[in-house]
Tab-separated table of C-alpha atoms in Angstrom:
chain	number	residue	atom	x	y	z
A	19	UNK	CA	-14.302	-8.304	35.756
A	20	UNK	CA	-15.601	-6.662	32.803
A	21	UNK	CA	-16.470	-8.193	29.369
A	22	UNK	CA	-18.586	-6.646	26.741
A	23	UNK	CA	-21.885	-8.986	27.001
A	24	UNK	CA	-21.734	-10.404	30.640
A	25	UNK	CA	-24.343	-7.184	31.987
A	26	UNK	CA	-26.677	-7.773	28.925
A	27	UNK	CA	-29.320	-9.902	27.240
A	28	UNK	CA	-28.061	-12.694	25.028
A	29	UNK	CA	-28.829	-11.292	21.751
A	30	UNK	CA	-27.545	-12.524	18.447
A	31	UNK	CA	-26.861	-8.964	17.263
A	32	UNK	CA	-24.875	-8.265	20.240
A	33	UNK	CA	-22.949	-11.191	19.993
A	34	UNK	CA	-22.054	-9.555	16.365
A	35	UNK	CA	-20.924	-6.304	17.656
A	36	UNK	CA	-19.257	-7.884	20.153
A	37	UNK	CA	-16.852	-10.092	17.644
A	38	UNK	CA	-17.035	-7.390	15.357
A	39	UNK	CA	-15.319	-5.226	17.873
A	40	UNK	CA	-12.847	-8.214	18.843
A	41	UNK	CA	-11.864	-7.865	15.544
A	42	UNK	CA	-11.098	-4.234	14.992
A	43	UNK	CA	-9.218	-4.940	18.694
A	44	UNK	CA	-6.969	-7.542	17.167
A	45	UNK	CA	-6.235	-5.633	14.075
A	46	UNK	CA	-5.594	-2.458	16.083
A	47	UNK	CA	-3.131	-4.473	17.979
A	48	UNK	CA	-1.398	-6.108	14.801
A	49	UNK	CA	-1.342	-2.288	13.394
A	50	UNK	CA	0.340	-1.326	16.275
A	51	UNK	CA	2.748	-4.751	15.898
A	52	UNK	CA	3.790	-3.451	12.633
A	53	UNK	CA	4.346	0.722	13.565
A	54	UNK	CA	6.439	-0.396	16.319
A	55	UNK	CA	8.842	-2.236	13.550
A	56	UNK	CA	8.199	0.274	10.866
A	57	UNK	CA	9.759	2.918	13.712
A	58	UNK	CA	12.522	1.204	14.488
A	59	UNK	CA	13.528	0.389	10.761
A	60	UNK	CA	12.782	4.312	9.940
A	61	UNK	CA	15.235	5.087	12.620
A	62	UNK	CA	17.760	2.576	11.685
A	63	UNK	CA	18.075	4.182	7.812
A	64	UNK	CA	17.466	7.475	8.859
A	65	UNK	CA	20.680	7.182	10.856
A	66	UNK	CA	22.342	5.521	8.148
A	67	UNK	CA	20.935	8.423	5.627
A	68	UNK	CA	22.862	10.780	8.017
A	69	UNK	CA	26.118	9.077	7.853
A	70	UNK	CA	26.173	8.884	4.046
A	71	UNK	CA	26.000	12.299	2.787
A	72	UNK	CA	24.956	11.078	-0.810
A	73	UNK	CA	21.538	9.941	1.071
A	74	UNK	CA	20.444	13.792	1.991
A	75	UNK	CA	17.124	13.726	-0.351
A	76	UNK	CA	16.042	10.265	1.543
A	77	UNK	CA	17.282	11.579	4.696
A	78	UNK	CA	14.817	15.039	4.408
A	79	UNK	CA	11.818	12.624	2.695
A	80	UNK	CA	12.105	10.492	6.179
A	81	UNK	CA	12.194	13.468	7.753
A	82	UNK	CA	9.155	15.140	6.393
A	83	UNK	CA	6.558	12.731	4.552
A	84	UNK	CA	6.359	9.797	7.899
A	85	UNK	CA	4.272	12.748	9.679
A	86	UNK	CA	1.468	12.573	7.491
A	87	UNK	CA	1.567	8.976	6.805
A	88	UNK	CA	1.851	7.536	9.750
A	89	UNK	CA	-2.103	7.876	10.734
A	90	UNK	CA	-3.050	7.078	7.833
A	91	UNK	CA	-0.883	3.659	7.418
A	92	UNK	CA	-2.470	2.909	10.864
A	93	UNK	CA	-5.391	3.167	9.812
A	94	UNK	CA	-5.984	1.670	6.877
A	95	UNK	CA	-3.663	-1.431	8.056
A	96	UNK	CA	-5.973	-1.838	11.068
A	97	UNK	CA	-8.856	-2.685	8.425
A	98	UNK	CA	-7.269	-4.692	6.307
A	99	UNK	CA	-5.982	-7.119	8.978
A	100	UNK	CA	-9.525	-6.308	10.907
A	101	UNK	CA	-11.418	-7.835	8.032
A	102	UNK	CA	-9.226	-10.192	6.006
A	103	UNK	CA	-10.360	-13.608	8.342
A	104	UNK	CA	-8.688	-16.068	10.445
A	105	UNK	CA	-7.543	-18.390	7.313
A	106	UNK	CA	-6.371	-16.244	4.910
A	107	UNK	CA	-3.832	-14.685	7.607
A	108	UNK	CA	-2.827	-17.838	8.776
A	109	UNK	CA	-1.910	-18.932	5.387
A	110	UNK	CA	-0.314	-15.673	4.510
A	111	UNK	CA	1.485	-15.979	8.053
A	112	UNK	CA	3.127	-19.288	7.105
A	113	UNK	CA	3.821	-18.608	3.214
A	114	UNK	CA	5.890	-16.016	4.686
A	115	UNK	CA	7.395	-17.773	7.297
A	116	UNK	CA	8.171	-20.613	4.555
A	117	UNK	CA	10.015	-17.805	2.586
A	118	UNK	CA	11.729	-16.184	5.131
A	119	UNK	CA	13.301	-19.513	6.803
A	120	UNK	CA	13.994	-20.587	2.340
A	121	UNK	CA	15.736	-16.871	2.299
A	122	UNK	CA	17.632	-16.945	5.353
A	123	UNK	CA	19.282	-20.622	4.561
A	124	UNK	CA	20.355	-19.056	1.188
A	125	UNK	CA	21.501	-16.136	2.398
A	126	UNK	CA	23.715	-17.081	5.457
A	127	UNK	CA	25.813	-14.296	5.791
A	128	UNK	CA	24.888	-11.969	8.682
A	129	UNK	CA	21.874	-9.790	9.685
A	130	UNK	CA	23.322	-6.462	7.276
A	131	UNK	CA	22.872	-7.797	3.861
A	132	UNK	CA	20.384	-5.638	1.917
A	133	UNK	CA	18.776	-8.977	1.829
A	134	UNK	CA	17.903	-9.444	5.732
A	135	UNK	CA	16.866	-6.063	5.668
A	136	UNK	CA	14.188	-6.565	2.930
A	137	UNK	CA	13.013	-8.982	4.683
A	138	UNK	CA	11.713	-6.815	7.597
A	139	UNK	CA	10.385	-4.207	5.224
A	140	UNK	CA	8.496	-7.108	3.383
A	141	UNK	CA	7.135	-8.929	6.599
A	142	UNK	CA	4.930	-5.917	7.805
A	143	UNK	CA	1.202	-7.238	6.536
A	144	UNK	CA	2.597	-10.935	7.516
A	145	UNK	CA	3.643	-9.647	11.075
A	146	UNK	CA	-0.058	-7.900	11.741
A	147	UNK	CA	-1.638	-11.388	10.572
A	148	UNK	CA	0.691	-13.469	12.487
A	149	UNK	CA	-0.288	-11.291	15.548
A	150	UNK	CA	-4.264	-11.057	14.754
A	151	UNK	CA	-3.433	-15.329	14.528
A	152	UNK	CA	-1.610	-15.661	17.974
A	153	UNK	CA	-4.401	-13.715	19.431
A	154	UNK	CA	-7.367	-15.615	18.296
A	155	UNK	CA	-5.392	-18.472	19.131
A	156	UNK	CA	-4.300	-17.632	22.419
A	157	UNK	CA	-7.948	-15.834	23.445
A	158	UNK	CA	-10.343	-18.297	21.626
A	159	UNK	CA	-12.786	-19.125	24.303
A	160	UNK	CA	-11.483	-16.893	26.989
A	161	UNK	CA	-14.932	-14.975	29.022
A	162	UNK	CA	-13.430	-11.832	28.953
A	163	UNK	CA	-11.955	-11.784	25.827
A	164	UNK	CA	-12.744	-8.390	24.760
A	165	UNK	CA	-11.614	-6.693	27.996
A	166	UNK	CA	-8.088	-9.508	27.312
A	167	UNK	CA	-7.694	-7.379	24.017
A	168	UNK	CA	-8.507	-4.062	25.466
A	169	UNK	CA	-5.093	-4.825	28.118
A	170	UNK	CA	-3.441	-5.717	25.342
A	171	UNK	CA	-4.194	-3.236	22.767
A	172	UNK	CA	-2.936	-0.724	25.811
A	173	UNK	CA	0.211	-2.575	25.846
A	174	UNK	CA	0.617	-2.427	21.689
A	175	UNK	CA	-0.052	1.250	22.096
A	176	UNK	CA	1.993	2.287	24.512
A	177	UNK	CA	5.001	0.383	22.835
A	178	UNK	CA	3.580	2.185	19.077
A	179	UNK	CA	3.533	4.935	20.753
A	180	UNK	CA	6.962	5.555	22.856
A	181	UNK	CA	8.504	3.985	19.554
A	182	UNK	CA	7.239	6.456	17.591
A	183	UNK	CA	8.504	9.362	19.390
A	184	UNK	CA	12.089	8.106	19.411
A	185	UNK	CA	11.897	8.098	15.940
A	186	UNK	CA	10.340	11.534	15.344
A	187	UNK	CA	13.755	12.912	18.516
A	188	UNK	CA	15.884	11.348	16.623
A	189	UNK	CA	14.647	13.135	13.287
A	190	UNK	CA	15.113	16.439	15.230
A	191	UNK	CA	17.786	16.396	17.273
A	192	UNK	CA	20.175	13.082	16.577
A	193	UNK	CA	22.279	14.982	14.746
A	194	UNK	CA	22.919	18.324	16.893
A	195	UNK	CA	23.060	15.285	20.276
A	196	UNK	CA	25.529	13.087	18.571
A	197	UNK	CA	27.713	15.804	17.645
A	198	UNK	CA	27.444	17.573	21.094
A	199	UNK	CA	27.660	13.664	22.856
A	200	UNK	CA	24.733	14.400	25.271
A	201	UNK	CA	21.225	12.983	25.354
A	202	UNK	CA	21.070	9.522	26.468
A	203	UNK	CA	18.763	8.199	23.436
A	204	UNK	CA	20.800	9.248	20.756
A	205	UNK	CA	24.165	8.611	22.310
A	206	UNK	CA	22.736	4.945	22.571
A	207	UNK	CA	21.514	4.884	19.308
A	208	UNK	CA	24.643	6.635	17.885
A	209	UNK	CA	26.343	3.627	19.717
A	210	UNK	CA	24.069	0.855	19.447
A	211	UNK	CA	22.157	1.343	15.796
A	212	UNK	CA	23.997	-1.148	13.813
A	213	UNK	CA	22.481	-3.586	16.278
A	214	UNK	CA	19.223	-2.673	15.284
A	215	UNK	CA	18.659	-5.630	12.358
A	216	UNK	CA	19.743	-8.088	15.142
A	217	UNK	CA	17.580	-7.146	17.907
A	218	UNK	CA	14.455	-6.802	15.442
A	219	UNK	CA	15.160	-9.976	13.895
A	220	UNK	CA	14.809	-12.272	17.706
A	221	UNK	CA	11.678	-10.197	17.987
A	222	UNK	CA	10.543	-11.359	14.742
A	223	UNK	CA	11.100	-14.810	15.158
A	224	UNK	CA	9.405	-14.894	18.239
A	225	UNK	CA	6.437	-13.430	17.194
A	226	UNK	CA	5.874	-15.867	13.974
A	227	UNK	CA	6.830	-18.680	15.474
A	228	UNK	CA	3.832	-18.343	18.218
A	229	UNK	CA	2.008	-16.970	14.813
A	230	UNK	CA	3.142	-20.054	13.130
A	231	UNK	CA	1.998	-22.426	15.550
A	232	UNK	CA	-1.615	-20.430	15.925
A	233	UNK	CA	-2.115	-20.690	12.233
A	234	UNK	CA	-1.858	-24.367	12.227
A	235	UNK	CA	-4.069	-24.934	15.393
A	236	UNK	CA	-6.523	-22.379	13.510
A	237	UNK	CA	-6.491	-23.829	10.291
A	238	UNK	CA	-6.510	-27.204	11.531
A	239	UNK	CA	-9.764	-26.802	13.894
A	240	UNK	CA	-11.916	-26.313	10.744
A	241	UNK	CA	-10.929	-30.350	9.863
A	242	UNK	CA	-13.254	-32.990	11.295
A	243	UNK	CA	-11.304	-35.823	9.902
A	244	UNK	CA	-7.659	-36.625	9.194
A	245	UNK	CA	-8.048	-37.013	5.423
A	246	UNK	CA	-10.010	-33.482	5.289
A	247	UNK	CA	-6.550	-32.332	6.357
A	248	UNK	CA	-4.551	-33.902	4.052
A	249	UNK	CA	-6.589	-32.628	1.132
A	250	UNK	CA	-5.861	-29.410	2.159
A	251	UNK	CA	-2.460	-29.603	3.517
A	252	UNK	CA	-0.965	-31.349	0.170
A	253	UNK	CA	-1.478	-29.031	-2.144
A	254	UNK	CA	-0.936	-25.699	-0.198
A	255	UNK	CA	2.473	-27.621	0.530
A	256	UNK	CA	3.074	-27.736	-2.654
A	257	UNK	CA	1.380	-24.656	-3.990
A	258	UNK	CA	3.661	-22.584	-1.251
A	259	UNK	CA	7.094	-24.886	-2.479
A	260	UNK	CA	6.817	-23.409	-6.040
A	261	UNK	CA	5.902	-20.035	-5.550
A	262	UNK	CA	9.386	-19.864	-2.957
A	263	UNK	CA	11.514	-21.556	-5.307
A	264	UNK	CA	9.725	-18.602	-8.140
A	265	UNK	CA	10.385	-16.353	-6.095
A	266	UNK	CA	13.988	-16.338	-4.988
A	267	UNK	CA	14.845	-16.947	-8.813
A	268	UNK	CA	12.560	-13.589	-9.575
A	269	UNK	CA	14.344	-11.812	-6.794
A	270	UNK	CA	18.042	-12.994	-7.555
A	271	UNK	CA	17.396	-12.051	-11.700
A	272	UNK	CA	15.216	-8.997	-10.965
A	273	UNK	CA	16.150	-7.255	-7.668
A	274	UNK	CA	14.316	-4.009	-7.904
A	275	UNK	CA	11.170	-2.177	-5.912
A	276	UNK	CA	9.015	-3.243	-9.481
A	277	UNK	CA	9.625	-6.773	-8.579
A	278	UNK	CA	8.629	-7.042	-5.564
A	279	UNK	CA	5.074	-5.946	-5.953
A	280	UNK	CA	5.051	-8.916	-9.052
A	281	UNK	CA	5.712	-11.132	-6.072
A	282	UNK	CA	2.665	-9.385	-4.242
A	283	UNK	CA	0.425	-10.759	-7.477
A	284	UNK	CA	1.796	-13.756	-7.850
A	285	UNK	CA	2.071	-15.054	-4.012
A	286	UNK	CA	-1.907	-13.621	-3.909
A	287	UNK	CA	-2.638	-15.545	-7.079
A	288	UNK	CA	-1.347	-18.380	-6.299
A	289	UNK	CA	-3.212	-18.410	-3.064
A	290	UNK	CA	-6.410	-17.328	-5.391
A	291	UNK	CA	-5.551	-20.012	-7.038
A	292	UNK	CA	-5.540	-22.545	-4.321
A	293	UNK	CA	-8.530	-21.563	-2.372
A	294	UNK	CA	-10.618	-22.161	-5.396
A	295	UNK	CA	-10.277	-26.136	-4.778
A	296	UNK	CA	-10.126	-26.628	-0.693
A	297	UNK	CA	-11.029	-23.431	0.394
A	298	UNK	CA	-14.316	-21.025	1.140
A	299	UNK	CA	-15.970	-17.926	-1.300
A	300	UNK	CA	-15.277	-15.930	1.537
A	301	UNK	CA	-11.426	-17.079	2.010
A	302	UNK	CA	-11.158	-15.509	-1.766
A	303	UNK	CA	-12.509	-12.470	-0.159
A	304	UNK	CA	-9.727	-12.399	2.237
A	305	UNK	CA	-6.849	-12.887	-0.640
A	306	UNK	CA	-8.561	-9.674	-2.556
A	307	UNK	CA	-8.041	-7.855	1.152
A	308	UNK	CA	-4.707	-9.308	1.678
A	309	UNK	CA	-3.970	-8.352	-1.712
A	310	UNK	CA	-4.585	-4.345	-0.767
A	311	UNK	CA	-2.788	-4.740	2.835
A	312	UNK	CA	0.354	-6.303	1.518
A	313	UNK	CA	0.374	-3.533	-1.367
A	314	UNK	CA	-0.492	-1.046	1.426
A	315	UNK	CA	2.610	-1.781	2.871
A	316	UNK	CA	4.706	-1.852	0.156
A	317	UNK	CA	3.608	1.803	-0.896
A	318	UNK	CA	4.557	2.930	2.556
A	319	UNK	CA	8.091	1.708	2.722
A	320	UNK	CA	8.913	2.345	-0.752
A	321	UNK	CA	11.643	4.635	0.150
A	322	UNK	CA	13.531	2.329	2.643
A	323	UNK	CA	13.529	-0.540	0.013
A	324	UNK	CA	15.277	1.804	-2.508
A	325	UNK	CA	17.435	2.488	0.056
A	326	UNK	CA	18.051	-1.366	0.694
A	327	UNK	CA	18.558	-2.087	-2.871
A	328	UNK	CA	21.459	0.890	-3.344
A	329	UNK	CA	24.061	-0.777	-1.575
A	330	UNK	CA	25.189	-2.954	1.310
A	331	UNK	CA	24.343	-0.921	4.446
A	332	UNK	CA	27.048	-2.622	6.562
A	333	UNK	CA	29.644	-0.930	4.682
A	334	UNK	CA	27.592	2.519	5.901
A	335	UNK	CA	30.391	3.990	8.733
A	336	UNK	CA	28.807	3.771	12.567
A	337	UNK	CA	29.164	6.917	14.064
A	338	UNK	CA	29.083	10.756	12.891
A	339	UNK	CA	32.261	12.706	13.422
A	340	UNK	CA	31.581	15.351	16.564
A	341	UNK	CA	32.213	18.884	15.610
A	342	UNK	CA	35.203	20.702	16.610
């Protein structure tokens, strides 16, 4: 078996290379996490951008501007979650998961709402921590850790990678194969792509709650006594309570794109805000970087949450008429 420092001198600087390149593994991986939901939501509204006619000027921006971004999302995403620290991701990981549970109990009315769909568009920088989380979690002592991520960043890569190519045939050809009812891929998604939402969202809830329950463990292995954990847990219980309830007020007076990056500030703030009292100088480090990543990934979806916000995509018909 291979591992990165079982064939050399124990070295303190080696042992720092070695986590540093654990780390840029795990945020690779959560990068890749993320592009494989980005994919399928670009496909989702690029189909629904092709059945509304009205939607041709988002329809050719999907088309042309993902190209170019793409790499560069990767990249920069892979930093942030390579360099933002076990805590501050697990706390970001369950703030979100405490708004999306508070946001799906309001909601309660089906996966289409404009809502639901928000929600995945909003979740990317969570989803990346909540998989950098599950893998510390699940790989935290392992002897071959690095070769453990090096499997599984092959895995994330392959499923990036076949994920973005059905996006970038479908932005070619969908509309010539679902008129001309050939090509298996876009006959299924020509029959299948309003069950898109649905599928994503049992993905998502698998993945954060593992992330959930690896943010906790990590979080909670910092705590020598029980009363160290209360002092912390209190207050970020509360702290997170009030910034949902803000929240869903903001979003229900104010739904617009502007809005949601106020949410970015405040959610960061109030983290700020908390990790002053019971946390570490470099946790406030990590809410600076998470600050950046979730803004990162607002900037790159800005299109699709316009396109959210417009109007309620169920009503969107599900198929394109073939040509005589």
């Amino acid at each position: 078996m291979f591992s990165l420092t079982s064939w050399l001198p124990s070295l303190p600087s080696l042992d720092w290379g070695s986590s540093l390149l654990d780390s840029l593994l795990q945020g690779l991986i959560g990068a890749c996490g993320v592009s494989v939901l980005g994919s399928f939501m670009k496909i989702y509204f690029f189909i629904y951008c092709v059945n509304d006619p009205k939607r041709k000027k988002e329809k050719e921006y999907l088309v042309s501007q993902w190209a170019v971004l793409e790499p560069l999302h990767l990249l920069g995403l892979t930093a942030f979650l390579a360099v933002v620290g076990v805590r501050v991701a697990a706390l970001v990981v369950l703030e979100f998961s405490l708004r999306a549970v508070s946001m799906l109990l309001t909601l309660n009315k089906g996966p289409l709402v404009p809502e639901f769909l928000q929600l995945f568009l909003l979740c990317q920088y969570s989803l990346g921590c909540g998989l950098t989380c599950s893998l510390s979690f699940l790989l935290e002592g392992a002897p071959h850790r690095t070769l453990n991520l090096l499997l599984s960043l092959g895995l994330a890569g392959l499923l990036a990678s076949g994920a973005r190519r059905l996006y970038h045939h479908a932005c070619r050809l969908y509309e010539l194969h679902s008129c001309e009812q050939y090509c298996g891929a876009c006959l299924t998604l020509l029959a299948k792509w309003h069950d898109l939402p649905t599928l994503l969202g049992c993905a998502l809830r698998v993945a954060f709650l593992v992330g959930d329950v690896a943010a906790v463990a990590l979080i909670n292995r910092d705590f020598l006594t029980t009363s160290e954990a209360v002092r912390f847990w209190t207050p970020l219980t509360i702290c997170y309570t009030l910034l949902v309830i803000y929240m869903q007020e903001e979003q229900r007076h104010h739904p617009s794109t502007r809005s949601q990056y106020q949410t970015v500030f405040v959610r960061m703030g109030g983290l700020f805000i908390l990790l002053l009292t019971v946390g570490r100088w470099l946790d406030l480090m990590g809410v600076f970087i998470s600050l950046f990543g979730e803004l990162w990934c607002l900037a790159s979806s800005r299109v699709l949450l316009d396109l959210c916000q417009k109007q309620d995509l169920s009503q969107i018909p599900s198929v394109v008429a073939p040509s005589q």
